[in-house]
Tab-separated table of C-alpha atoms in Angstrom:
chain	number	residue	atom	x	y	z
V	23	MET	CA	42.640	62.476	136.471
V	24	THR	CA	40.403	60.173	138.577
V	25	ASP	CA	39.554	60.212	142.268
V	26	ARG	CA	40.366	57.611	144.885
V	27	SER	CA	38.017	54.600	145.430
V	28	ASP	CA	35.861	54.399	148.544
V	29	ASP	CA	38.338	52.213	150.431
V	30	GLY	CA	41.087	54.785	149.931
V	31	SER	CA	43.080	52.744	147.459
V	32	SER	CA	43.728	53.837	143.890
V	33	GLY	CA	42.718	51.872	140.831
V	34	GLY	CA	45.074	50.777	138.054
V	35	GLY	CA	44.495	53.858	135.902
V	36	GLN	CA	43.829	56.202	138.771
V	37	VAL	CA	46.200	58.580	140.514
V	38	ALA	CA	45.875	59.382	144.194
V	39	LEU	CA	44.293	62.735	145.005
V	40	ASP	CA	47.372	63.920	146.908
V	41	HIS	CA	49.363	63.610	143.655
V	42	ARG	CA	46.660	65.249	141.550
V	43	ALA	CA	47.861	68.841	141.867
V	44	TYR	CA	51.462	67.851	141.144
V	45	ILE	CA	50.563	65.960	137.962
V	46	ASP	CA	48.135	68.570	136.665
V	47	ASN	CA	50.776	71.266	137.102
V	48	ALA	CA	53.730	69.190	135.908
V	49	PRO	CA	55.863	70.930	133.207
V	50	VAL	CA	55.937	67.655	131.231
V	51	GLY	CA	53.193	65.648	129.535
V	52	VAL	CA	51.796	62.848	131.692
V	53	PHE	CA	49.937	59.941	130.044
V	54	VAL	CA	48.301	56.837	131.570
V	55	VAL	CA	47.468	53.990	129.168
V	56	ASP	CA	45.848	50.600	129.601
V	57	ALA	CA	47.103	47.231	128.382
V	58	ALA	CA	45.616	47.913	124.927
V	59	GLY	CA	47.495	51.186	124.628
V	60	ARG	CA	44.393	53.342	125.069
V	61	TYR	CA	44.717	56.628	126.972
V	62	VAL	CA	42.849	56.547	130.274
V	63	ASP	CA	44.275	59.704	131.797
V	64	VAL	CA	46.277	62.766	130.632
V	65	ASN	CA	47.325	66.057	132.193
V	66	PRO	CA	46.935	69.586	130.689
V	67	GLU	CA	50.560	69.675	129.472
V	68	ALA	CA	49.972	66.451	127.495
V	69	CYS	CA	46.927	68.044	125.845
V	70	GLN	CA	48.880	71.178	124.937
V	71	MET	CA	51.838	69.108	123.671
V	72	LEU	CA	49.664	67.233	121.137
V	73	GLY	CA	47.005	69.883	120.426
V	74	TYR	CA	44.048	67.756	121.540
V	75	SER	CA	41.501	68.246	124.305
V	76	ARG	CA	41.414	65.846	127.257
V	77	ASP	CA	38.205	64.193	126.009
V	78	GLU	CA	39.711	63.745	122.548
V	79	LEU	CA	42.852	62.064	123.886
V	80	LEU	CA	40.846	59.762	126.158
V	81	SER	CA	39.113	58.434	123.052
V	82	MET	CA	42.452	57.688	121.336
V	83	SER	CA	45.327	55.240	121.700
V	84	ILE	CA	49.090	55.554	121.330
V	85	VAL	CA	48.834	54.318	117.727
V	86	ASP	CA	46.846	57.469	116.831
V	87	VAL	CA	49.671	59.834	117.854
V	88	THR	CA	52.702	57.722	116.953
V	89	ALA	CA	55.119	58.803	114.181
V	90	ALA	CA	57.698	56.582	112.517
V	91	ASP	CA	61.138	57.943	113.435
V	92	VAL	CA	63.987	58.589	111.005
V	93	GLU	CA	64.925	54.909	110.941
V	94	GLY	CA	61.303	53.891	110.238
V	95	ASP	CA	60.818	52.390	113.709
V	96	PRO	CA	57.420	53.168	115.343
V	97	SER	CA	59.177	54.409	118.423
V	98	SER	CA	56.289	54.913	120.893
V	99	ASP	CA	54.959	51.431	120.057
V	100	ALA	CA	58.420	50.042	120.755
V	101	ALA	CA	58.539	51.861	124.091
V	102	PHE	CA	55.091	50.531	124.978
V	103	PHE	CA	56.218	47.018	124.112
V	104	ARG	CA	59.285	47.388	126.341
V	105	VAL	CA	57.411	48.726	129.339
V	106	THR	CA	54.810	45.951	129.136
V	107	HIS	CA	57.573	43.341	129.213
V	108	ASP	CA	60.226	44.985	131.411
V	109	GLY	CA	58.058	47.161	133.647
V	110	ARG	CA	60.114	50.250	132.749
V	111	ALA	CA	61.269	52.079	129.600
V	112	ARG	CA	63.179	55.231	128.678
V	113	GLU	CA	63.118	56.142	125.004
V	114	GLN	CA	63.299	59.055	122.603
V	115	VAL	CA	60.032	58.868	120.680
V	116	SER	CA	58.258	60.855	117.985
V	117	LEU	CA	54.600	61.833	118.403
V	118	VAL	CA	52.292	63.556	115.938
V	119	HIS	CA	50.613	66.841	116.818
V	120	ARG	CA	47.031	67.485	115.818
V	121	ASP	CA	48.238	69.814	113.002
V	122	GLY	CA	50.561	67.100	111.666
V	123	HIS	CA	53.979	68.289	112.835
V	124	VAL	CA	56.226	65.901	114.733
V	125	VAL	CA	56.764	66.370	118.460
V	126	GLU	CA	59.973	64.751	119.685
V	127	VAL	CA	59.993	63.739	123.337
V	128	ILE	CA	61.969	61.839	125.944
V	129	LEU	CA	59.567	59.229	127.364
V	130	ASP	CA	59.983	57.698	130.825
V	131	ALA	CA	57.408	54.949	131.457
V	132	VAL	CA	56.699	52.613	134.385
V	133	ALA	CA	54.128	49.886	134.952
V	134	LEU	CA	51.269	50.564	137.394
V	135	GLN	CA	48.785	48.124	138.911
V	136	ASN	CA	46.227	46.202	136.873
V	137	ASP	CA	48.149	46.425	133.574
V	138	HIS	CA	48.186	50.202	133.394
V	139	TYR	CA	51.232	52.261	132.557
V	140	LEU	CA	52.350	55.798	133.470
V	141	ALA	CA	54.502	57.830	131.027
V	142	TYR	CA	56.222	61.213	131.501
V	143	CYS	CA	57.025	62.937	128.175
V	144	GLN	CA	59.458	65.903	127.981
V	145	ASP	CA	59.232	67.922	124.754
V	146	ILE	CA	62.702	68.139	123.119
V	147	THR	CA	61.556	69.252	119.657
V	148	GLU	CA	63.455	72.579	119.752
V	149	ARG	CA	66.572	70.938	121.157
V	150	LYS	CA	66.556	68.294	118.407
V	151	ALA	CA	66.082	70.973	115.735
V	152	TYR	CA	69.091	72.845	117.169
V	153	GLU	CA	71.166	69.657	117.215
V	154	ARG	CA	70.292	68.912	113.588
V	155	GLU	CA	71.209	72.454	112.572
V	156	LEU	CA	74.458	72.147	114.498
V	157	GLN	CA	75.262	68.869	112.764
V	158	THR	CA	74.521	70.468	109.385
V	159	GLN	CA	76.833	73.370	110.180
V	160	GLN	CA	79.537	70.996	111.410
V	161	ARG	CA	79.349	69.006	108.177
V	162	LYS	CA	79.501	72.226	106.193
V	163	TYR	CA	82.532	73.515	108.103
V	164	ALA	CA	84.218	70.120	107.872
V	165	THR	CA	83.816	70.265	104.099
V	166	LEU	CA	85.199	73.804	103.991
V	167	VAL	CA	88.198	72.797	106.098
V	168	GLU	CA	88.955	69.791	103.902
V	169	GLN	CA	88.684	71.891	100.743
V	170	SER	CA	90.670	74.820	102.154
V	171	HIS	CA	93.815	75.892	100.326
V	172	ASP	CA	95.432	76.362	103.746
V	173	GLY	CA	96.511	73.602	106.040
V	174	VAL	CA	94.407	73.207	109.191
V	175	VAL	CA	95.543	71.357	112.316
V	176	ILE	CA	94.201	70.802	115.831
V	177	ILE	CA	96.771	70.085	118.516
V	178	THR	CA	95.976	68.513	121.908
V	179	ASP	CA	98.497	67.417	124.530
V	180	GLY	CA	101.259	68.554	122.181
V	181	ARG	CA	100.221	66.133	119.440
V	182	PHE	CA	98.267	66.377	116.221
V	183	ALA	CA	94.611	65.484	116.842
V	184	TYR	CA	93.433	66.500	113.377
V	185	VAL	CA	95.026	67.495	110.056
V	186	ASN	CA	93.347	68.267	106.747
V	187	ARG	CA	94.468	67.202	103.278
V	188	GLN	CA	96.486	70.340	102.661
V	189	VAL	CA	98.661	69.515	105.684
V	190	GLU	CA	99.356	66.123	104.128
V	191	GLN	CA	100.629	67.891	101.013
V	192	LEU	CA	102.696	70.396	102.991
V	193	THR	CA	104.403	67.724	105.067
V	194	GLY	CA	104.505	64.881	102.552
V	195	ARG	CA	102.988	62.612	105.209
V	196	SER	CA	99.539	61.036	105.554
V	197	ALA	CA	96.991	62.020	108.174
V	198	ALA	CA	97.278	58.547	109.696
V	199	ASP	CA	101.015	59.078	110.089
V	200	LEU	CA	100.662	62.597	111.537
V	201	VAL	CA	97.788	62.195	114.011
V	202	GLY	CA	99.181	61.306	117.416
V	203	THR	CA	102.730	62.500	116.690
V	204	PRO	CA	104.332	65.508	118.465
V	205	PHE	CA	103.430	68.496	116.317
V	206	GLN	CA	106.806	70.237	116.523
V	207	THR	CA	108.608	67.344	114.819
V	208	VAL	CA	107.413	68.503	111.382
V	209	ALA	CA	109.395	71.741	111.760
V	210	ALA	CA	113.088	72.355	111.166
V	211	PRO	CA	115.185	71.106	114.129
V	212	HIS	CA	116.327	74.585	115.192
V	213	GLN	CA	112.686	75.745	115.464
V	214	GLN	CA	111.212	72.856	117.448
V	215	ASP	CA	112.008	73.990	121.011
V	216	ARG	CA	110.662	77.468	120.298
V	217	LEU	CA	107.455	76.023	118.834
V	218	LEU	CA	106.890	73.797	121.864
V	219	ASP	CA	107.480	76.700	124.293
V	220	ARG	CA	105.033	78.874	122.373
V	221	TYR	CA	102.415	76.084	122.387
V	222	ARG	CA	102.698	75.532	126.129
V	223	ALA	CA	102.426	79.240	126.857
V	224	ARG	CA	99.330	79.497	124.672
V	225	ILE	CA	97.653	76.566	126.468
V	226	ARG	CA	98.408	78.272	129.801
V	227	GLY	CA	96.542	81.324	128.531
V	228	GLU	CA	99.607	83.536	128.214
V	229	ASP	CA	99.781	86.288	125.592
V	230	VAL	CA	101.962	84.937	122.786
V	231	GLU	CA	102.280	85.910	119.149
V	232	SER	CA	99.565	84.368	116.998
V	233	ARG	CA	101.354	84.745	113.634
V	234	TYR	CA	104.802	83.446	112.805
V	235	ASP	CA	106.720	81.648	110.068
V	236	ILE	CA	108.305	78.201	110.221
V	237	ASP	CA	110.044	75.791	107.872
V	238	ILE	CA	108.380	72.392	107.480
V	239	ARG	CA	110.670	69.468	106.719
V	240	HIS	CA	109.687	67.193	103.864
V	241	PRO	CA	110.574	63.478	103.676
V	242	ASP	CA	112.291	64.064	100.322
V	243	GLY	CA	114.842	66.289	102.061
V	244	GLY	CA	113.341	69.603	101.010
V	245	SER	CA	111.394	72.092	103.064
V	246	ARG	CA	108.443	74.450	102.710
V	247	ALA	CA	108.183	77.919	104.211
V	248	VAL	CA	104.881	78.193	106.072
V	249	SER	CA	103.028	81.080	107.703
V	250	VAL	CA	101.200	79.959	110.864
V	251	GLN	CA	98.217	81.568	112.555
V	252	ALA	CA	97.294	79.927	115.869
V	253	SER	CA	94.593	80.311	118.525
V	254	THR	CA	93.088	78.274	121.343
V	255	ILE	CA	89.742	76.464	121.067
V	256	ASP	CA	87.684	74.036	123.109
V	257	TYR	CA	88.039	70.630	121.470
V	258	ARG	CA	86.131	67.692	122.918
V	259	GLY	CA	86.076	69.211	126.366
V	260	GLU	CA	89.702	70.329	126.595
V	261	THR	CA	91.770	73.330	125.559
V	262	ALA	CA	93.456	72.802	122.200
V	263	VAL	CA	95.309	74.854	119.600
V	264	LEU	CA	93.779	75.436	116.183
V	265	ALA	CA	96.320	76.548	113.570
V	266	THR	CA	96.166	77.361	109.883
V	267	LEU	CA	99.264	76.801	107.752
V	268	ARG	CA	99.778	78.776	104.535
V	269	ASP	CA	102.503	77.821	102.086
V	270	ILE	CA	104.651	80.931	101.487
V	271	THR	CA	107.625	79.192	99.876
V	272	GLU	CA	107.256	81.067	96.590
V	273	ARG	CA	106.698	84.364	98.370
V	274	LYS	CA	109.839	83.863	100.444
V	275	ALA	CA	111.838	83.049	97.305
V	276	TYR	CA	110.533	86.205	95.641
V	277	GLU	CA	111.358	88.309	98.722
V	278	GLU	CA	114.907	86.930	98.684
V	279	MET	CA	115.252	87.752	94.992
V	280	VAL	CA	114.006	91.310	95.631
V	281	ARG	CA	116.411	91.664	98.550
V	282	GLU	CA	119.355	90.652	96.376
V	283	GLN	CA	118.252	93.018	93.610
V	284	ASN	CA	117.908	95.845	96.101
V	285	GLU	CA	121.421	95.207	97.356
V	286	LYS	CA	122.736	95.439	93.796
V	287	LEU	CA	120.678	98.567	93.177
V	288	GLN	CA	122.007	100.109	96.373
V	289	LEU	CA	125.559	99.343	95.282
V	290	PHE	CA	124.866	100.947	91.898
V	291	ASN	CA	123.413	103.962	93.687
V	292	GLU	CA	126.529	104.319	95.823
V	293	ILE	CA	128.759	104.188	92.744
V	294	VAL	CA	126.676	106.805	90.938
V	295	ARG	CA	126.284	109.095	93.923
V	296	HIS	CA	129.911	109.034	95.012
V	297	ASP	CA	132.357	107.850	92.382
V	298	ILE	CA	130.817	109.281	89.192
V	299	ARG	CA	129.550	112.460	90.835
V	300	ASN	CA	132.871	113.133	92.526
V	301	ASP	CA	134.785	112.577	89.287
V	302	MET	CA	132.437	114.883	87.372
V	303	ASN	CA	132.835	117.584	90.001
V	304	VAL	CA	136.593	117.326	89.489
V	305	VAL	CA	136.086	117.621	85.718
V	306	LEU	CA	133.915	120.709	86.127
V	307	GLY	CA	136.415	122.242	88.532
V	308	TYR	CA	139.274	121.889	86.052
V	309	ALA	CA	136.977	123.009	83.236
V	310	GLU	CA	136.364	126.277	85.045
V	311	LEU	CA	140.119	126.874	85.242
V	312	VAL	CA	140.668	125.924	81.590
V	313	GLY	CA	137.767	128.122	80.483
V	314	GLU	CA	139.566	131.221	81.727
V	315	THR	CA	142.343	130.638	79.194
V	316	ILE	CA	140.172	130.041	76.082
V	317	THR	CA	139.856	133.088	73.819
V	318	ASP	CA	139.102	131.560	70.419
V	319	PRO	CA	135.301	131.832	69.741
V	320	ASP	CA	135.069	128.442	68.051
V	321	ALA	CA	136.969	126.742	70.853
V	322	ARG	CA	134.843	128.621	73.404
V	323	ALA	CA	131.615	127.248	71.841
V	324	LYS	CA	132.939	123.685	71.943
V	325	PHE	CA	134.132	124.196	75.495
V	326	GLU	CA	130.711	125.411	76.634
V	327	THR	CA	129.113	122.326	75.073
V	328	LEU	CA	131.576	120.180	77.016
V	329	VAL	CA	130.674	121.948	80.264
V	330	GLU	CA	126.951	121.694	79.522
V	331	ARG	CA	127.176	117.960	78.960
V	332	SER	CA	129.264	117.506	82.104
V	333	GLU	CA	126.680	119.396	84.140
V	334	HIS	CA	124.012	117.175	82.618
V	335	VAL	CA	125.894	114.098	83.846
V	336	VAL	CA	125.885	115.568	87.356
V	337	GLU	CA	122.139	116.226	87.031
V	338	LEU	CA	121.685	112.642	85.873
V	339	THR	CA	123.435	111.317	88.993
V	340	GLU	CA	121.059	113.339	91.154
V	341	ILE	CA	117.997	111.959	89.368
V	342	ILE	CA	119.342	108.402	89.573
V	343	ARG	CA	119.898	108.969	93.280
V	344	ASP	CA	116.295	110.098	93.697
V	345	LEU	CA	114.978	107.255	91.550
V	346	THR	CA	116.915	104.662	93.538
V	347	ASP	CA	115.677	106.086	96.822
V	348	VAL	CA	112.078	105.868	95.576
V	349	MET	CA	112.538	102.295	94.342
V	350	LEU	CA	114.179	101.112	97.556
V	351	ASN	CA	111.879	102.899	99.984
V	352	GLU	CA	108.100	102.915	99.714
V	353	PRO	CA	106.507	106.259	100.629
V	354	ASP	CA	105.408	106.524	104.245
V	355	GLN	CA	101.663	107.148	104.072
V	356	GLU	CA	101.534	107.955	107.784
V	357	ALA	CA	104.167	110.728	107.632
V	358	GLN	CA	103.290	114.432	107.660
V	359	VAL	CA	105.236	117.425	106.342
V	360	ASN	CA	104.674	121.163	106.071
V	361	LEU	CA	103.979	121.729	102.370
V	362	VAL	CA	104.832	125.447	102.487
V	363	THR	CA	108.264	124.790	103.983
V	364	VAL	CA	109.025	122.172	101.320
V	365	LEU	CA	107.945	124.500	98.502
V	366	GLU	CA	109.940	127.448	99.794
V	367	ASP	CA	113.109	125.354	100.151
V	368	VAL	CA	112.734	123.894	96.634
V	369	ILE	CA	112.015	127.282	95.046
V	370	THR	CA	115.116	128.735	96.687
V	371	ASP	CA	117.313	125.889	95.440
V	372	VAL	CA	115.980	125.910	91.875
V	373	THR	CA	116.043	129.695	91.381
V	374	THR	CA	119.589	129.784	92.752
V	375	SER	CA	120.908	127.064	90.427
V	376	THR	CA	118.882	127.854	87.249
V	377	ALA	CA	117.539	130.809	85.262
V	378	LEU	CA	113.935	130.118	86.329
V	379	ALA	CA	112.044	133.026	87.861
V	380	VAL	CA	109.348	131.890	90.289
V	381	GLU	CA	106.401	133.792	91.728
V	382	SER	CA	104.709	132.221	94.738
V	383	SER	CA	102.022	133.145	97.218
V	384	TRP	CA	99.996	131.420	99.927
V	385	ALA	CA	97.811	132.627	102.737
V	386	GLU	CA	99.201	130.305	105.407
V	387	THR	CA	102.730	129.416	106.424
V	388	ARG	CA	101.767	125.981	107.757
V	389	VAL	CA	99.897	123.527	105.538
V	390	MET	CA	100.390	119.950	106.747
V	391	VAL	CA	99.976	117.192	104.147
V	392	THR	CA	100.357	113.397	104.068
V	393	ALA	CA	103.845	112.914	102.603
V	394	ASP	CA	107.428	112.205	103.677
V	395	ASP	CA	110.860	113.755	103.223
V	396	SER	CA	110.916	112.816	99.523
V	397	LEU	CA	108.176	115.338	98.708
V	398	GLY	CA	110.840	117.875	97.736
V	399	ILE	CA	111.870	115.586	94.848
V	400	VAL	CA	108.389	116.068	93.351
V	401	PHE	CA	108.575	119.851	93.116
V	402	THR	CA	112.276	119.939	92.253
V	403	ASN	CA	111.611	117.814	89.177
V	404	ILE	CA	108.547	119.826	88.169
V	405	LEU	CA	110.372	123.171	88.392
V	406	THR	CA	113.467	121.730	86.712
V	407	ASN	CA	111.281	120.573	83.834
V	408	ALA	CA	109.832	124.076	83.628
V	409	VAL	CA	113.378	125.270	82.821
V	410	ASN	CA	114.623	122.409	80.631
V	411	HIS	CA	111.496	122.358	78.484
V	412	ASN	CA	111.266	126.147	78.119
V	413	ASP	CA	112.218	127.867	74.850
V	414	THR	CA	111.746	131.488	76.022
V	415	ASP	CA	114.435	133.996	76.927
V	416	GLN	CA	113.151	134.133	80.510
V	417	PRO	CA	111.621	130.912	81.918
V	418	ARG	CA	108.950	131.735	84.490
V	419	ALA	CA	106.695	129.776	86.842
V	420	VAL	CA	103.874	130.726	89.191
V	421	VAL	CA	103.293	128.479	92.229
V	422	SER	CA	99.974	128.700	94.098
V	423	LEU	CA	97.838	126.614	96.450
V	424	GLN	CA	94.164	125.686	96.332
V	425	GLN	CA	92.930	124.286	99.648
V	426	SER	CA	89.847	122.334	100.698
V	427	ALA	CA	88.896	120.538	103.905
V	428	GLU	CA	90.451	117.236	102.815
V	429	ALA	CA	93.148	118.125	100.271
V	430	VAL	CA	95.434	120.822	98.941
V	431	THR	CA	96.399	121.237	95.277
V	432	VAL	CA	99.718	122.765	94.279
V	433	ARG	CA	99.429	124.511	90.877
V	434	ILE	CA	102.684	125.199	89.034
V	435	ALA	CA	102.062	127.237	85.867
V	436	ASP	CA	104.936	127.876	83.424
V	437	ASN	CA	105.391	129.949	80.264
V	438	GLY	CA	106.916	127.177	78.156
V	439	PRO	CA	105.632	125.751	74.863
V	440	GLY	CA	102.948	123.638	76.545
V	441	ILE	CA	102.176	119.932	76.154
V	442	ALA	CA	99.901	118.454	73.506
V	443	ASP	CA	96.721	116.798	74.794
V	444	ASP	CA	97.795	113.368	73.546
V	445	LYS	CA	100.964	113.603	75.647
V	446	LYS	CA	99.542	114.954	78.898
V	447	GLU	CA	99.357	111.476	80.429
V	448	ARG	CA	102.258	109.866	78.574
V	449	VAL	CA	104.807	112.361	79.937
V	450	PHE	CA	104.592	110.573	83.298
V	451	GLY	CA	105.936	107.362	81.761
V	452	ARG	CA	109.600	106.439	81.956
V	453	GLY	CA	111.708	107.761	79.083
V	454	GLU	CA	109.346	110.532	77.975
V	455	LYS	CA	110.934	113.836	76.928
V	456	GLY	CA	109.498	117.049	75.566
V	457	LEU	CA	110.796	118.790	72.428
V	458	ASP	CA	114.560	118.482	72.131
V	459	SER	CA	115.190	119.191	75.784
V	460	PRO	CA	118.284	117.911	77.560
V	461	GLY	CA	116.091	116.235	80.209
V	462	THR	CA	116.660	112.629	81.202
V	463	GLY	CA	113.051	111.570	80.664
V	464	ILE	CA	112.473	110.122	84.147
V	465	GLY	CA	111.799	113.231	86.223
V	466	LEU	CA	108.014	113.232	85.820
V	467	TYR	CA	107.946	109.460	86.205
V	468	LEU	CA	109.413	110.024	89.668
V	469	VAL	CA	106.828	112.718	90.339
V	470	GLU	CA	103.904	110.455	89.460
V	471	ARG	CA	105.266	107.497	91.401
V	472	LEU	CA	105.877	109.502	94.574
V	473	VAL	CA	102.552	111.338	94.513
V	474	ASP	CA	100.700	108.072	93.902
V	475	GLY	CA	102.508	106.555	96.877
V	476	TYR	CA	101.219	109.394	99.047
V	477	GLY	CA	97.681	108.611	97.926
V	478	GLY	CA	97.596	111.812	95.861
V	479	GLU	CA	97.024	112.722	92.235
V	480	VAL	CA	98.995	114.587	89.537
V	481	TRP	CA	97.745	115.928	86.201
V	482	ILE	CA	98.512	118.569	83.542
V	483	GLU	CA	96.347	121.383	82.163
V	484	ASP	CA	96.958	124.100	79.574
V	485	ASN	CA	98.133	127.519	80.764
V	486	GLU	CA	97.003	130.781	79.184
V	487	PRO	CA	98.233	132.257	76.910
V	488	THR	CA	100.940	129.592	76.684
V	489	GLY	CA	102.609	126.919	78.713
V	490	SER	CA	101.323	124.212	81.065
V	491	VAL	CA	99.906	123.947	84.593
V	492	LEU	CA	101.068	120.919	86.522
V	493	ASN	CA	98.732	120.088	89.434
V	494	VAL	CA	99.686	118.028	92.477
V	495	ARG	CA	96.864	117.141	94.867
V	496	LEU	CA	97.808	115.851	98.335
V	497	ALA	CA	95.680	114.846	101.308
V	498	THR	CA	95.772	117.251	104.215
V	499	ALA	CA	97.016	115.802	107.476
């Protein structure tokens, strides 16, 4: 920039020497133009901003570096026009860099002496790019919110500030009707005070539940069950609540239907476990007394059939009990049990009540697996099947364990007739029986369902020289 004149005053396009260092080191571009818009002085930052040398810029005018803005207005020309008429201008203008890219700046211009003008230009190109990207993202998110299958609301000062189209469908009211109304009024009357208390606590920053269910009243007199997930956000400079609303009316109806069915199933279970079982125990008790008086061989054979069938009814009540327990209670995948203890208890019970002879061996007395108290049902049914499906004079089974770092496999090998390959998977379906056994056909179905619930696996292999090996793999705990 130029020096002072001999009399100490500065010319129209000149800048006093005591301001020289400040301008040359200014972090913004400084331009001085004459009345024709030609550059008469520039600082280093202005040269760097536009990619030209000082000499190059001093041979150019504002027209040479002006870009039409997004509205097509030659913005720096407009700013120059304003400053020449008003003596001052502040505009956002677009300049063109030497390599052709647009440089967006905030221009502050003032009139100097002798029809010269001083302009400070702050580069805001990066900021404008960020703002455009932010606007793009906001439009994208706004579209996603409007197209969401969930309702979305923003609540400020206890009133709806925004609702999307799905909320209109949930409430049966338009956005124009909802915005500005107290948000809790869309809920069932008995829930409104609780909703308002929860909202106020959330705004205060207190720790309140973020998920809960409400019933939304509909103008037609009906209601919709809705699951709400709420959190706080900054909305237009103030703390607000953003909530998503998911229609769970059908799910609630299904849960109620399942609850009613479970109640009926539980009642059926109680009848089977108590009334029928107790009556059959009475029958078997009297049968034992009557059996002592029967001497005729033909009558004895018929009597033994009667006792056998009665015992089968008792067995059936036990299996129905187990099946009902499995259906009403999902396996606890977090529970842990000692597999060896379960096996030893089951083996004792089965060998005491049946003719099955069992050999068992394991190296450890404590093998913890992921399962719950129903695990005994699995091995009881497997060993019972080893008896019921066995056509030998002496049913036998060998129980062993194969352990790895992550799982343990229980192998139960019997000496029965074996299972054909095409039935090895089908036997785990409900109603499957083997040979002409007296089994109920649901024991192995229970086995598969329970083991699957524990995250385990069950399968059948052939035993040598005869029989089957039923494998149960469980995760170690």
